[in-house]
CSV table of C-alpha atoms in Angstrom, one decimal:
chain,number,residue,atom,x,y,z
A,101,UNK,CA,-25.5,18.6,-66.5
A,102,UNK,CA,-24.6,19.8,-63.0
A,103,UNK,CA,-20.9,19.0,-61.9
A,104,UNK,CA,-20.2,17.6,-58.5
A,105,UNK,CA,-18.3,20.2,-56.6
A,106,UNK,CA,-16.2,18.4,-53.4
A,107,UNK,CA,-15.1,21.1,-50.6
A,108,UNK,CA,-12.7,20.3,-47.2
A,109,UNK,CA,-12.8,22.7,-44.6
A,110,UNK,CA,-10.5,22.0,-41.8
A,111,UNK,CA,-9.5,23.3,-38.8
A,112,UNK,CA,-7.9,22.8,-35.3
A,113,UNK,CA,-10.9,20.4,-34.7
A,114,UNK,CA,-12.2,18.5,-37.1
A,115,UNK,CA,-12.1,17.8,-41.0
A,116,UNK,CA,-15.7,18.6,-42.6
A,117,UNK,CA,-16.0,17.3,-46.3
A,118,UNK,CA,-19.2,18.3,-48.4
A,119,UNK,CA,-19.9,16.8,-51.8
A,120,UNK,CA,-22.8,18.8,-54.2
A,121,UNK,CA,-24.1,18.3,-57.6
A,122,UNK,CA,-25.3,21.9,-58.4
A,123,UNK,CA,-26.8,23.3,-55.9
A,124,UNK,CA,-28.2,20.1,-53.9
A,125,UNK,CA,-25.7,18.6,-51.3
A,126,UNK,CA,-25.1,15.2,-51.7
A,127,UNK,CA,-22.9,13.8,-49.0
A,128,UNK,CA,-21.9,15.1,-45.6
A,129,UNK,CA,-19.1,13.8,-43.3
A,130,UNK,CA,-16.4,14.9,-40.8
A,131,UNK,CA,-13.5,13.5,-38.5
A,132,UNK,CA,-12.4,14.5,-35.5
A,133,UNK,CA,-8.6,15.9,-34.9
A,134,UNK,CA,-6.2,15.9,-31.9
A,135,UNK,CA,-4.1,18.4,-32.5
A,136,UNK,CA,-4.3,22.0,-33.9
A,137,UNK,CA,-2.5,22.9,-37.5
A,138,UNK,CA,-0.3,25.0,-35.9
A,139,UNK,CA,1.6,22.4,-33.7
A,140,UNK,CA,1.8,19.8,-37.2
A,141,UNK,CA,5.7,20.5,-36.7
A,142,UNK,CA,6.7,17.0,-38.2
A,143,UNK,CA,6.8,15.0,-41.2
A,144,UNK,CA,5.2,12.6,-38.9
A,145,UNK,CA,2.7,14.4,-38.0
A,146,UNK,CA,1.7,15.4,-41.5
A,147,UNK,CA,1.4,11.9,-42.6
A,148,UNK,CA,-0.8,11.3,-40.2
A,149,UNK,CA,-2.9,14.0,-41.0
A,150,UNK,CA,-3.1,13.3,-44.8
A,151,UNK,CA,-3.9,9.7,-43.4
A,152,UNK,CA,-7.1,11.0,-42.0
A,153,UNK,CA,-8.0,13.2,-45.0
A,154,UNK,CA,-7.6,9.8,-47.4
A,155,UNK,CA,-9.7,7.7,-45.3
A,156,UNK,CA,-12.5,10.4,-45.0
A,157,UNK,CA,-12.0,10.6,-49.2
A,158,UNK,CA,-12.0,6.8,-49.1
A,159,UNK,CA,-14.7,5.8,-46.5
A,160,UNK,CA,-17.6,8.3,-47.9
A,161,UNK,CA,-16.8,6.6,-51.8
A,162,UNK,CA,-15.2,10.2,-52.8
A,163,UNK,CA,-12.7,9.6,-55.5
A,164,UNK,CA,-12.6,13.7,-56.6
A,165,UNK,CA,-9.3,14.6,-56.1
A,166,UNK,CA,-9.8,18.4,-57.3
A,167,UNK,CA,-11.0,20.2,-53.9
A,168,UNK,CA,-12.0,23.7,-52.9
A,169,UNK,CA,-10.3,24.0,-49.7
A,170,UNK,CA,-11.1,26.1,-46.6
A,171,UNK,CA,-8.8,26.5,-43.5
A,172,UNK,CA,-9.7,28.6,-40.4
A,173,UNK,CA,-9.3,32.4,-39.9
A,174,UNK,CA,-7.3,32.3,-37.1
A,175,UNK,CA,-4.0,33.1,-38.1
A,176,UNK,CA,-4.9,34.8,-41.8
A,177,UNK,CA,-5.8,38.4,-41.9
A,178,UNK,CA,-8.2,40.7,-44.0
A,179,UNK,CA,-8.1,44.3,-45.1
A,180,UNK,CA,-10.0,47.0,-47.1
A,181,UNK,CA,-7.7,49.1,-49.5
A,182,UNK,CA,-8.7,51.6,-51.3
A,183,UNK,CA,-5.8,53.5,-53.5
A,184,UNK,CA,-5.9,56.1,-56.4
A,185,UNK,CA,-6.7,55.1,-60.0
A,186,UNK,CA,-3.6,53.6,-61.3
A,187,UNK,CA,-2.8,52.2,-64.4
A,188,UNK,CA,-2.8,48.6,-64.7
A,189,UNK,CA,0.5,47.5,-64.4
A,190,UNK,CA,1.2,49.1,-61.0
A,191,UNK,CA,-1.6,47.8,-58.9
A,192,UNK,CA,0.0,45.3,-58.0
A,193,UNK,CA,2.8,46.9,-56.9
A,194,UNK,CA,0.9,49.6,-54.9
A,195,UNK,CA,-1.5,46.8,-53.1
A,196,UNK,CA,1.9,45.4,-52.0
A,197,UNK,CA,3.1,48.1,-50.8
A,198,UNK,CA,-0.2,48.9,-48.9
A,199,UNK,CA,-0.3,44.9,-47.4
A,200,UNK,CA,3.3,46.2,-46.3
A,201,UNK,CA,1.9,49.0,-44.0
A,202,UNK,CA,-1.0,48.2,-42.6
A,203,UNK,CA,-0.3,44.4,-41.7
A,204,UNK,CA,1.7,43.6,-38.7
A,205,UNK,CA,3.4,41.0,-39.9
A,206,UNK,CA,6.2,40.9,-42.4
A,207,UNK,CA,5.0,40.0,-45.8
A,208,UNK,CA,8.0,37.8,-46.2
A,209,UNK,CA,6.3,35.1,-43.7
A,210,UNK,CA,2.7,35.9,-45.8
A,211,UNK,CA,1.0,34.8,-49.3
A,212,UNK,CA,-1.2,37.7,-49.4
A,213,UNK,CA,-4.0,37.2,-52.3
A,214,UNK,CA,-6.4,40.4,-53.3
A,215,UNK,CA,-8.7,41.4,-56.3
A,216,UNK,CA,-10.2,45.0,-57.4
A,217,UNK,CA,-13.7,45.0,-55.7
A,218,UNK,CA,-14.5,48.6,-57.6
A,219,UNK,CA,-12.9,51.4,-59.3
A,220,UNK,CA,-15.2,54.5,-59.2
A,221,UNK,CA,-15.0,58.4,-58.6
A,222,UNK,CA,-10.8,58.2,-58.9
A,223,UNK,CA,-10.4,55.2,-56.5
A,224,UNK,CA,-9.7,51.6,-56.5
A,225,UNK,CA,-11.4,49.6,-53.9
A,226,UNK,CA,-9.9,46.3,-53.0
A,227,UNK,CA,-9.8,43.2,-50.9
A,228,UNK,CA,-6.8,41.5,-49.2
A,229,UNK,CA,-6.4,38.2,-47.3
A,230,UNK,CA,-2.8,36.7,-46.0
A,231,UNK,CA,-2.3,33.6,-45.0
A,232,UNK,CA,0.8,32.1,-43.0
A,233,UNK,CA,3.4,31.0,-45.1
A,234,UNK,CA,4.4,27.9,-42.8
A,235,UNK,CA,0.9,27.1,-42.4
A,236,UNK,CA,-0.3,27.1,-45.9
A,237,UNK,CA,2.7,25.5,-46.8
A,238,UNK,CA,1.9,22.4,-44.4
A,239,UNK,CA,-1.6,22.4,-45.5
A,240,UNK,CA,-0.5,22.0,-49.1
A,241,UNK,CA,1.8,19.5,-48.4
A,242,UNK,CA,-0.5,17.2,-46.3
A,243,UNK,CA,-2.9,17.7,-49.1
A,244,UNK,CA,-0.4,16.2,-52.0
A,245,UNK,CA,0.3,13.5,-49.5
A,246,UNK,CA,-3.6,12.8,-49.7
A,247,UNK,CA,-3.7,13.1,-53.3
A,248,UNK,CA,-6.1,16.0,-53.5
A,249,UNK,CA,-5.1,18.9,-55.5
A,250,UNK,CA,-6.9,21.8,-53.9
A,251,UNK,CA,-7.5,24.4,-56.9
A,252,UNK,CA,-9.7,27.0,-54.6
A,253,UNK,CA,-9.5,28.0,-51.6
A,254,UNK,CA,-10.8,30.4,-49.3
A,255,UNK,CA,-11.2,31.2,-45.4
A,256,UNK,CA,-13.6,30.7,-42.8
A,257,UNK,CA,-14.8,34.3,-42.2
A,258,UNK,CA,-15.6,34.7,-46.4
A,259,UNK,CA,-17.5,31.6,-46.7
A,260,UNK,CA,-19.6,32.5,-44.0
A,261,UNK,CA,-20.4,35.6,-44.9
A,262,UNK,CA,-21.0,34.5,-48.9
A,263,UNK,CA,-24.1,33.2,-46.6
A,264,UNK,CA,-25.4,36.5,-45.5
A,265,UNK,CA,-28.5,37.9,-48.0
A,266,UNK,CA,-28.2,41.3,-46.0
A,267,UNK,CA,-25.4,43.4,-47.8
A,268,UNK,CA,-25.1,45.2,-44.1
A,269,UNK,CA,-25.1,42.8,-41.1
A,270,UNK,CA,-23.4,41.2,-38.2
A,271,UNK,CA,-22.2,37.5,-38.6
A,272,UNK,CA,-21.6,35.6,-34.9
A,273,UNK,CA,-20.1,32.3,-35.6
A,274,UNK,CA,-19.5,30.3,-32.1
A,275,UNK,CA,-17.0,27.3,-31.9
A,276,UNK,CA,-15.6,25.3,-29.1
A,277,UNK,CA,-12.2,26.6,-29.4
A,278,UNK,CA,-12.8,29.9,-31.2
A,279,UNK,CA,-15.2,32.4,-32.5
A,280,UNK,CA,-16.1,34.5,-36.1
A,281,UNK,CA,-16.9,37.8,-36.0
A,282,UNK,CA,-17.0,39.5,-39.6
A,283,UNK,CA,-19.4,43.0,-40.2
A,284,UNK,CA,-20.6,43.6,-43.3
A,285,UNK,CA,-20.8,46.8,-44.7
A,286,UNK,CA,-22.3,47.5,-48.2
A,287,UNK,CA,-21.1,43.3,-49.2
A,288,UNK,CA,-17.4,44.4,-48.1
A,289,UNK,CA,-16.0,42.5,-45.1
A,290,UNK,CA,-14.8,45.6,-42.8
A,291,UNK,CA,-13.3,43.9,-39.7
A,292,UNK,CA,-13.0,40.4,-39.3
A,293,UNK,CA,-11.4,38.9,-36.5
A,294,UNK,CA,-10.9,35.2,-35.6
A,295,UNK,CA,-9.9,34.7,-31.2
A,296,UNK,CA,-9.6,32.1,-29.8
A,297,UNK,CA,-11.1,31.1,-26.5
A,298,UNK,CA,-8.6,30.9,-23.5
A,299,UNK,CA,-9.4,27.3,-23.0
A,300,UNK,CA,-12.4,24.8,-24.3
A,301,UNK,CA,-13.6,23.9,-21.5
A,302,UNK,CA,-14.6,27.5,-20.4
A,303,UNK,CA,-18.6,27.1,-19.3
A,304,UNK,CA,-20.7,28.6,-21.6
A,305,UNK,CA,-21.8,31.7,-19.9
A,306,UNK,CA,-18.0,32.4,-19.6
A,307,UNK,CA,-17.8,32.0,-23.6
A,308,UNK,CA,-20.8,34.1,-24.0
A,309,UNK,CA,-19.7,36.6,-22.4
A,310,UNK,CA,-16.2,36.8,-24.5
A,311,UNK,CA,-18.4,36.8,-27.8
A,312,UNK,CA,-20.8,39.7,-26.2
A,313,UNK,CA,-17.8,42.0,-25.2
A,314,UNK,CA,-15.7,41.3,-28.7
A,315,UNK,CA,-18.9,42.3,-30.2
A,316,UNK,CA,-19.6,45.2,-28.5
A,317,UNK,CA,-16.2,46.5,-28.9
A,318,UNK,CA,-15.7,45.2,-32.6
A,319,UNK,CA,-18.9,47.6,-33.5
A,320,UNK,CA,-17.6,50.5,-31.2
A,321,UNK,CA,-14.3,50.1,-33.4
A,322,UNK,CA,-16.2,50.2,-36.9
A,323,UNK,CA,-18.5,53.3,-35.9
A,324,UNK,CA,-15.8,55.2,-34.6
A,325,UNK,CA,-13.4,55.3,-38.0
A,326,UNK,CA,-17.0,55.2,-40.2
A,327,UNK,CA,-18.8,58.2,-39.3
A,328,UNK,CA,-21.0,57.7,-42.2
A,329,UNK,CA,-21.8,54.6,-42.4
A,330,UNK,CA,-22.2,53.0,-39.2
A,331,UNK,CA,-24.0,49.7,-37.9
A,332,UNK,CA,-27.3,51.2,-36.8
A,333,UNK,CA,-29.6,49.4,-33.9
A,334,UNK,CA,-31.6,46.8,-35.5
A,335,UNK,CA,-29.1,45.5,-37.8
A,336,UNK,CA,-29.4,41.9,-38.8
A,337,UNK,CA,-27.1,39.6,-36.7
A,338,UNK,CA,-26.3,36.2,-38.3
A,339,UNK,CA,-25.7,33.3,-35.7
A,340,UNK,CA,-24.2,29.8,-36.5
A,341,UNK,CA,-22.3,27.5,-34.9
A,342,UNK,CA,-22.3,25.9,-31.1
A,343,UNK,CA,-25.5,28.9,-30.7
A,344,UNK,CA,-27.5,27.5,-33.5
A,345,UNK,CA,-29.3,25.4,-31.5
A,346,UNK,CA,-29.8,27.9,-28.5
A,347,UNK,CA,-32.3,30.2,-29.5
A,348,UNK,CA,-33.1,31.7,-26.4
A,349,UNK,CA,-29.5,32.3,-25.5
A,350,UNK,CA,-28.7,33.9,-28.9
A,351,UNK,CA,-31.5,36.0,-29.6
A,352,UNK,CA,-31.1,37.2,-25.9
A,353,UNK,CA,-27.1,37.8,-27.1
A,354,UNK,CA,-28.8,39.9,-30.1
A,355,UNK,CA,-31.3,41.7,-28.2
A,356,UNK,CA,-28.7,42.8,-25.4
A,357,UNK,CA,-26.4,44.2,-28.0
A,358,UNK,CA,-29.4,45.7,-30.0
A,359,UNK,CA,-29.5,43.9,-33.2
A,360,UNK,CA,-31.9,41.9,-34.8
A,361,UNK,CA,-31.3,37.7,-34.3
A,362,UNK,CA,-31.2,35.5,-37.2
A,363,UNK,CA,-29.9,32.0,-38.2
A,364,UNK,CA,-27.2,31.5,-40.5
A,365,UNK,CA,-28.5,29.1,-42.9
A,366,UNK,CA,-27.4,27.6,-46.2
A,367,UNK,CA,-29.2,28.1,-49.7
A,368,UNK,CA,-28.0,24.8,-50.8
A,369,UNK,CA,-30.7,22.1,-50.9
A,370,UNK,CA,-30.3,18.9,-48.9
A,371,UNK,CA,-32.4,15.5,-48.5
A,372,UNK,CA,-33.7,15.3,-44.9
A,373,UNK,CA,-31.5,12.2,-43.7
A,374,UNK,CA,-28.4,15.2,-43.8
A,375,UNK,CA,-28.3,18.0,-41.3
A,376,UNK,CA,-26.2,21.1,-43.1
A,377,UNK,CA,-25.9,23.1,-40.0
A,378,UNK,CA,-22.6,22.1,-39.1
A,379,UNK,CA,-21.3,22.5,-42.6
A,380,UNK,CA,-22.2,26.0,-43.3
A,381,UNK,CA,-18.6,26.8,-44.1
A,382,UNK,CA,-18.3,24.1,-46.9
A,383,UNK,CA,-22.1,25.5,-48.5
A,384,UNK,CA,-20.2,28.6,-48.7
A,385,UNK,CA,-16.9,27.1,-50.2
A,386,UNK,CA,-19.3,25.6,-53.0
A,387,UNK,CA,-21.1,28.6,-53.3
A,388,UNK,CA,-17.4,30.0,-54.7
A,389,UNK,CA,-18.7,28.2,-58.0
A,390,UNK,CA,-22.5,29.3,-58.1
A,391,UNK,CA,-21.5,32.8,-57.4
A,392,UNK,CA,-25.2,33.8,-58.1
A,393,UNK,CA,-26.3,31.8,-55.2
A,394,UNK,CA,-23.9,33.4,-52.9
A,395,UNK,CA,-25.6,36.2,-51.1
A,396,UNK,CA,-24.5,39.6,-51.8
A,397,UNK,CA,-20.4,39.5,-50.5
A,398,UNK,CA,-18.2,41.4,-52.7
A,399,UNK,CA,-15.3,39.8,-52.9
A,400,UNK,CA,-14.8,36.3,-54.4
A,401,UNK,CA,-11.7,35.5,-55.1
A,402,UNK,CA,-9.1,32.3,-55.0
A,403,UNK,CA,-6.8,32.5,-51.9
A,404,UNK,CA,-4.7,29.5,-52.7
A,405,UNK,CA,-1.2,30.8,-52.9
A,406,UNK,CA,0.4,31.9,-55.8
A,407,UNK,CA,3.0,28.9,-56.1
A,408,UNK,CA,0.0,26.3,-55.8
A,409,UNK,CA,-2.1,28.3,-58.2
A,410,UNK,CA,-2.9,26.0,-61.9
A,411,UNK,CA,-0.6,27.0,-64.2
A,412,UNK,CA,-1.1,28.8,-67.1
A,413,UNK,CA,0.5,28.8,-70.4
A,414,UNK,CA,2.4,32.1,-70.7
A,415,UNK,CA,1.3,34.7,-73.8
A,416,UNK,CA,4.5,34.8,-74.6
A,417,UNK,CA,4.3,31.2,-75.8
A,418,UNK,CA,0.8,31.1,-77.2
A,419,UNK,CA,2.2,34.1,-79.3
A,420,UNK,CA,5.5,32.2,-80.2
A,421,UNK,CA,3.4,29.5,-82.4
A,422,UNK,CA,1.4,32.2,-84.9
A,423,UNK,CA,4.6,33.9,-84.4
A,424,UNK,CA,6.3,31.1,-86.1
A,425,UNK,CA,4.1,31.1,-88.3
A,426,UNK,CA,4.1,33.9,-90.0
A,427,UNK,CA,7.9,34.2,-90.0
A,428,UNK,CA,8.1,31.2,-91.9
A,429,UNK,CA,5.3,32.5,-94.3
A,430,UNK,CA,7.4,35.3,-95.0
A,431,UNK,CA,10.5,33.6,-95.4
A,432,UNK,CA,8.5,31.5,-97.8
A,433,UNK,CA,7.7,34.6,-99.7
A,434,UNK,CA,10.7,36.2,-99.5
A,435,UNK,CA,12.0,32.8,-101.4
A,436,UNK,CA,9.5,33.4,-103.8
A,437,UNK,CA,10.6,37.3,-104.9
A,438,UNK,CA,14.0,36.4,-105.0
A,439,UNK,CA,13.2,33.4,-107.8
A,440,UNK,CA,11.2,35.5,-108.9
A,441,UNK,CA,13.5,38.8,-109.4
A,442,UNK,CA,16.2,36.0,-110.5
A,443,UNK,CA,13.9,35.3,-113.1
A,444,UNK,CA,13.1,38.9,-113.8
A,445,UNK,CA,16.9,39.4,-114.4
A,446,UNK,CA,17.4,36.9,-116.4
A,447,UNK,CA,15.1,38.0,-119.2
A,448,UNK,CA,15.8,42.0,-118.4
A,449,UNK,CA,18.5,42.5,-121.7
A,450,UNK,CA,15.6,41.6,-124.1
A,451,UNK,CA,12.4,42.5,-122.2
A,452,UNK,CA,13.1,46.1,-121.2
A,453,UNK,CA,9.0,47.1,-120.6
A,454,UNK,CA,9.3,44.7,-117.6
A,455,UNK,CA,12.3,45.9,-116.4
A,456,UNK,CA,10.8,49.4,-116.3
A,457,UNK,CA,7.9,47.4,-114.9
A,458,UNK,CA,9.7,46.2,-112.0
A,459,UNK,CA,11.7,49.2,-111.3
A,460,UNK,CA,8.5,51.0,-110.8
A,461,UNK,CA,7.1,48.6,-108.1
A,462,UNK,CA,10.4,48.7,-105.7
A,463,UNK,CA,10.0,52.1,-106.2
A,464,UNK,CA,6.5,52.1,-104.8
A,465,UNK,CA,7.3,49.7,-102.1
A,466,UNK,CA,10.4,52.0,-100.7
A,467,UNK,CA,7.4,54.4,-99.9
A,468,UNK,CA,5.2,52.4,-98.1
A,469,UNK,CA,8.3,51.2,-96.3
A,470,UNK,CA,9.2,54.4,-95.5
A,471,UNK,CA,5.7,55.3,-94.6
A,472,UNK,CA,5.7,52.3,-91.9
A,473,UNK,CA,8.7,53.7,-90.4
A,474,UNK,CA,8.0,56.8,-90.1
A,475,UNK,CA,5.1,55.8,-88.3
A,476,UNK,CA,6.6,52.9,-86.2
A,477,UNK,CA,8.8,56.1,-85.1
A,478,UNK,CA,5.8,58.2,-84.3
A,479,UNK,CA,4.5,55.3,-82.1
A,480,UNK,CA,8.0,55.0,-80.2
A,481,UNK,CA,7.5,58.6,-79.4
A,482,UNK,CA,3.8,58.0,-78.0
A,483,UNK,CA,5.0,55.3,-75.9
A,484,UNK,CA,8.2,57.2,-74.3
A,485,UNK,CA,5.9,59.8,-73.7
A,486,UNK,CA,3.7,57.1,-71.8
A,487,UNK,CA,6.7,55.9,-70.2
A,488,UNK,CA,8.1,59.4,-69.0
A,489,UNK,CA,4.2,60.4,-67.1
A,490,UNK,CA,4.2,56.4,-65.6
A,491,UNK,CA,8.0,56.8,-64.3
A,492,UNK,CA,6.9,60.1,-62.5
A,493,UNK,CA,3.7,59.1,-60.8
A,494,UNK,CA,5.5,55.8,-59.6
A,495,UNK,CA,8.5,57.8,-58.1
A,496,UNK,CA,6.1,60.6,-57.1
A,497,UNK,CA,4.0,57.1,-55.1
A,498,UNK,CA,7.1,55.7,-53.9
A,499,UNK,CA,8.3,59.3,-52.4
A,500,UNK,CA,4.9,59.4,-50.6
A,501,UNK,CA,4.8,56.1,-49.2
A,502,UNK,CA,8.5,56.3,-47.9
A,503,UNK,CA,7.2,59.7,-46.3
A,504,UNK,CA,4.3,57.8,-44.5
A,505,UNK,CA,6.2,54.6,-43.3
A,506,UNK,CA,8.6,57.1,-41.6
A,507,UNK,CA,5.8,59.4,-40.2
A,508,UNK,CA,4.6,55.8,-39.1
A,509,UNK,CA,8.0,53.8,-37.9
A,510,UNK,CA,9.0,57.1,-35.8
A,511,UNK,CA,5.7,57.0,-34.1
A,512,UNK,CA,6.2,53.3,-33.2
A,513,UNK,CA,9.9,53.8,-32.3
A,514,UNK,CA,9.1,56.4,-29.6
A,515,UNK,CA,6.8,54.7,-28.1
A,516,UNK,CA,7.1,54.4,-23.7
A,517,UNK,CA,6.6,51.4,-21.9
A,518,UNK,CA,3.1,50.8,-20.5
A,519,UNK,CA,2.1,52.1,-23.6
A,520,UNK,CA,-0.1,50.7,-26.3
A,521,UNK,CA,-1.5,51.6,-29.9
A,522,UNK,CA,-4.6,50.6,-31.0
A,523,UNK,CA,-5.3,52.5,-34.4
A,524,UNK,CA,-3.1,54.5,-36.1
A,525,UNK,CA,-3.9,56.8,-39.0
A,526,UNK,CA,-2.3,58.6,-41.8
A,527,UNK,CA,-4.1,60.8,-44.0
A,528,UNK,CA,-0.9,62.6,-46.0
A,529,UNK,CA,-1.0,65.8,-43.6
A,530,UNK,CA,-2.2,64.4,-40.0
A,531,UNK,CA,-1.9,61.8,-38.3
A,532,UNK,CA,-4.3,60.4,-35.6
A,533,UNK,CA,-3.2,57.8,-33.2
A,534,UNK,CA,-5.7,56.1,-30.5
A,535,UNK,CA,-4.7,53.8,-27.5
A,536,UNK,CA,-4.0,52.6,-24.0
A,537,UNK,CA,-1.7,53.5,-21.2
A,538,UNK,CA,-1.0,52.7,-17.4
A,539,UNK,CA,-1.4,56.1,-16.9
A,540,UNK,CA,-1.6,59.6,-17.8
A,541,UNK,CA,2.3,59.9,-17.3
A,542,UNK,CA,2.9,57.8,-20.1
A,543,UNK,CA,0.8,59.2,-22.3
A,544,UNK,CA,2.4,62.6,-21.6
A,545,UNK,CA,6.7,61.5,-22.3
A,546,UNK,CA,4.8,59.6,-25.6
A,547,UNK,CA,3.6,63.0,-26.3
A,548,UNK,CA,7.1,65.1,-25.5
A,549,UNK,CA,8.8,61.8,-27.4
A,550,UNK,CA,6.8,62.5,-30.4
A,551,UNK,CA,7.8,66.4,-30.8
A,552,UNK,CA,11.2,66.1,-30.3
A,553,UNK,CA,11.1,63.8,-33.5
A,554,UNK,CA,10.7,67.4,-35.2
A,555,UNK,CA,8.1,65.4,-37.6
A,556,UNK,CA,5.1,67.6,-36.5
A,557,UNK,CA,4.0,70.9,-36.3
A,558,UNK,CA,1.1,70.4,-33.6
A,559,UNK,CA,0.4,67.9,-31.4
A,560,UNK,CA,-3.3,67.9,-29.9
A,561,UNK,CA,-4.0,65.3,-26.8
A,562,UNK,CA,-7.8,65.0,-28.3
A,563,UNK,CA,-9.0,63.1,-25.7
A,564,UNK,CA,-7.9,61.1,-22.9
A,565,UNK,CA,-9.9,59.8,-19.9
A,566,UNK,CA,-9.4,57.0,-17.4
A,567,UNK,CA,-11.3,53.1,-18.3
A,568,UNK,CA,-11.3,50.3,-16.1
A,569,UNK,CA,-12.8,46.5,-16.6
A,570,UNK,CA,-12.8,43.5,-14.4
A,571,UNK,CA,-9.1,43.0,-14.3
A,572,UNK,CA,-7.1,46.4,-14.5
A,573,UNK,CA,-7.3,50.6,-14.8
A,574,UNK,CA,-6.0,52.1,-17.5
A,575,UNK,CA,-6.4,55.5,-19.4
A,576,UNK,CA,-7.8,55.6,-23.1
A,577,UNK,CA,-6.3,58.1,-25.1
A,578,UNK,CA,-6.6,59.8,-28.7
A,579,UNK,CA,-3.7,62.1,-30.6
A,580,UNK,CA,-4.2,64.3,-33.4
A,581,UNK,CA,-0.7,65.2,-34.8
A,582,UNK,CA,-0.4,67.4,-37.6
A,583,UNK,CA,2.6,66.5,-39.7
A,584,UNK,CA,6.1,69.3,-40.6
A,585,UNK,CA,5.4,69.9,-44.1
A,586,UNK,CA,9.2,70.1,-45.2
A,587,UNK,CA,9.7,67.1,-42.9
A,588,UNK,CA,12.2,64.4,-45.0
């Protein structure tokens, strides 16, 4: 029998509710909001939002308290991560270190969730999602006040990506206050961008111009960093949101960018009286539990922050029950043996043959125990050798990570005014830097500062050119820095 599933997607403008039974949508409802999530900063505002959620559920006769929760990607960060293959106990620490390196926000301000997508050719491919602790904690408090308990969570871009049918595609979703751009490459979301419009009341054409330019820049950035797997002209561009009803507009947008326009739709069944086009995020959330319907998206994990995950019984407690039973059995066995030994002692004087039999039996038991001790010592030696191998690998990883962090820190610390970094790539022996500056003078001064650090044996200006847009003239630059081998 198919189970009911209740999903709620909440962003800065509305709360959207979907109830499904198996693959069929049974209820859709929404409620507008007059305040953004980042602006809810008092208990009074939290209570008001909790009351709206409760009213939405009660008015639609939804009694289910366990929900799948979705939030906007506006304040969240995502990254694909590639690491060398490591022993599983070391993977979490390695991903945490990598997150600290690549994310622009201190980890202390974020909740990090991740999933290992594949392990091939000695490399681990993972995907991580980071969301602000302040917003996540506030949302969880609000749903607790509303009597709900989220047990699964996802961000909007991943929910939408779950609806795509091609493993390589673009997804563009335009809403009144924000728009999302997702590039899918072989089932893996690469860059994910959620961008706010300067103001909600912008004319439609101005919004489309912003979306068009941002899509163009995102694709160019991706292609410049993925020479072997570039997004090719003619790739499917899925469209959803406010452009969904404007066929001429989104087709024109896709063709101008060189892509094939396709309307993003839900694979869930729905009665004719309901319109699921505004609830695509909810559909993507529902597909988390029926993954075989969820397209070709590789990452599918619970982004619910660790403190709010359902509590699991620790393995130590599960082992405690059989361990206690074994201990009791051993005690009983020892008691019986002692009693038997006492009886044997009482009859030993008159039964010499029985005494000799008991002595031989104990000598045999002693040999068995000595063999067990020898086997245990051999296992201990193997464990110590494995520990030395893992310890050495961890020290090497720590040294490499600290060296890379210092290289990037030296680069950032030596920036000059009116110069900006857009991308910094570190491959161990070489640092590649891309960015913008007001004039060539700032770029040259930045290069001199980097040379003065003594960390680089050679710095090459790979490219530098003058560019301009509607508001200003600036210099695009690219540096290649060869690192000193004996730097500390």
